[in-house]
Amino acid sequence: MVDIDEVMTQAQFGELVGVSQQSVSGLLQRGVLTPDAPATTWLLEYCTNLREQAAGRQADGGMNL
């Protein structure tokens, strides 16, 4: 079982949400995800980013998954 209150690796988070480790790395580089934050924070930030993408509020065209 995954404990989302803990910090997880990029690969673990990618597996949780269904994207590659490289995609998670890109999200960190672009400031979408906060470095060294617990998975609960990453999950909220990831979902916020998806909602903003869907609403067309990202000028750069999104996450490049």
GROMACS .gro file of C-alpha atoms in nm:
model
   65
    1MET     CA    1   0.000   0.000   0.000
    2VAL     CA    2   0.120   0.350  -0.084
    3ASP     CA    3   0.147   0.609   0.194
    4ILE     CA    4   0.073   0.939   0.020
    5ASP     CA    5   0.160   1.134   0.335
    6GLU     CA    6   0.526   1.046   0.274
    7VAL     CA    7   0.776   1.175   0.019
    8MET     CA    8   0.799   0.937  -0.278
    9THR     CA    9   1.035   0.902  -0.568
   10GLN     CA   10   0.955   1.046  -0.907
   11ALA     CA   11   0.912   0.693  -1.040
   12GLN     CA   12   0.671   0.599  -0.760
   13PHE     CA   13   0.460   0.911  -0.817
   14GLY     CA   14   0.461   0.852  -1.190
   15GLU     CA   15   0.335   0.499  -1.133
   16LEU     CA   16   0.064   0.632  -0.898
   17VAL     CA   17  -0.075   0.878  -1.155
   18GLY     CA   18   0.009   0.684  -1.470
   19VAL     CA   19   0.293   0.887  -1.622
   20SER     CA   20   0.665   0.828  -1.671
   21GLN     CA   21   0.937   0.929  -1.429
   22GLN     CA   22   1.059   1.167  -1.700
   23SER     CA   23   0.721   1.342  -1.701
   24VAL     CA   24   0.736   1.384  -1.324
   25SER     CA   25   1.088   1.525  -1.359
   26GLY     CA   26   0.957   1.776  -1.614
   27LEU     CA   27   0.678   1.881  -1.378
   28LEU     CA   28   0.938   1.946  -1.109
   29GLN     CA   29   1.161   2.142  -1.348
   30ARG     CA   30   0.868   2.362  -1.454
   31GLY     CA   31   0.764   2.430  -1.094
   32VAL     CA   32   0.435   2.240  -1.117
   33LEU     CA   33   0.544   2.009  -0.833
   34THR     CA   34   0.723   2.124  -0.518
   35PRO     CA   35   1.056   1.945  -0.465
   36ASP     CA   36   1.075   1.713  -0.162
   37ALA     CA   37   0.704   1.758  -0.081
   38PRO     CA   38   0.492   1.461   0.030
   39ALA     CA   39   0.288   1.279  -0.230
   40THR     CA   40  -0.035   1.438  -0.104
   41THR     CA   41   0.104   1.778  -0.204
   42TRP     CA   42   0.224   1.647  -0.540
   43LEU     CA   43  -0.116   1.491  -0.605
   44LEU     CA   44  -0.297   1.818  -0.534
   45GLU     CA   45  -0.049   2.015  -0.746
   46TYR     CA   46  -0.075   1.761  -1.028
   47CYS     CA   47  -0.456   1.773  -1.027
   48THR     CA   48  -0.454   2.155  -1.015
   49ASN     CA   49  -0.226   2.156  -1.317
   50LEU     CA   50  -0.459   1.918  -1.504
   51ARG     CA   51  -0.760   2.138  -1.424
   52GLU     CA   52  -0.576   2.449  -1.544
   53GLN     CA   53  -0.477   2.269  -1.862
   54ALA     CA   54  -0.834   2.163  -1.924
   55ALA     CA   55  -0.955   2.518  -1.867
   56GLY     CA   56  -0.697   2.652  -2.112
   57ARG     CA   57  -0.517   2.864  -1.853
   58GLN     CA   58  -0.163   2.750  -1.935
   59ALA     CA   59   0.016   2.958  -2.192
   60ASP     CA   60   0.282   2.694  -2.262
   61GLY     CA   61   0.031   2.433  -2.376
   62GLY     CA   62   0.044   2.201  -2.081
   63MET     CA   63   0.238   1.920  -1.928
   64ASN     CA   64   0.393   1.736  -2.224
   65LEU     CA   65   0.303   1.393  -2.091
   0.00000   0.00000   0.00000
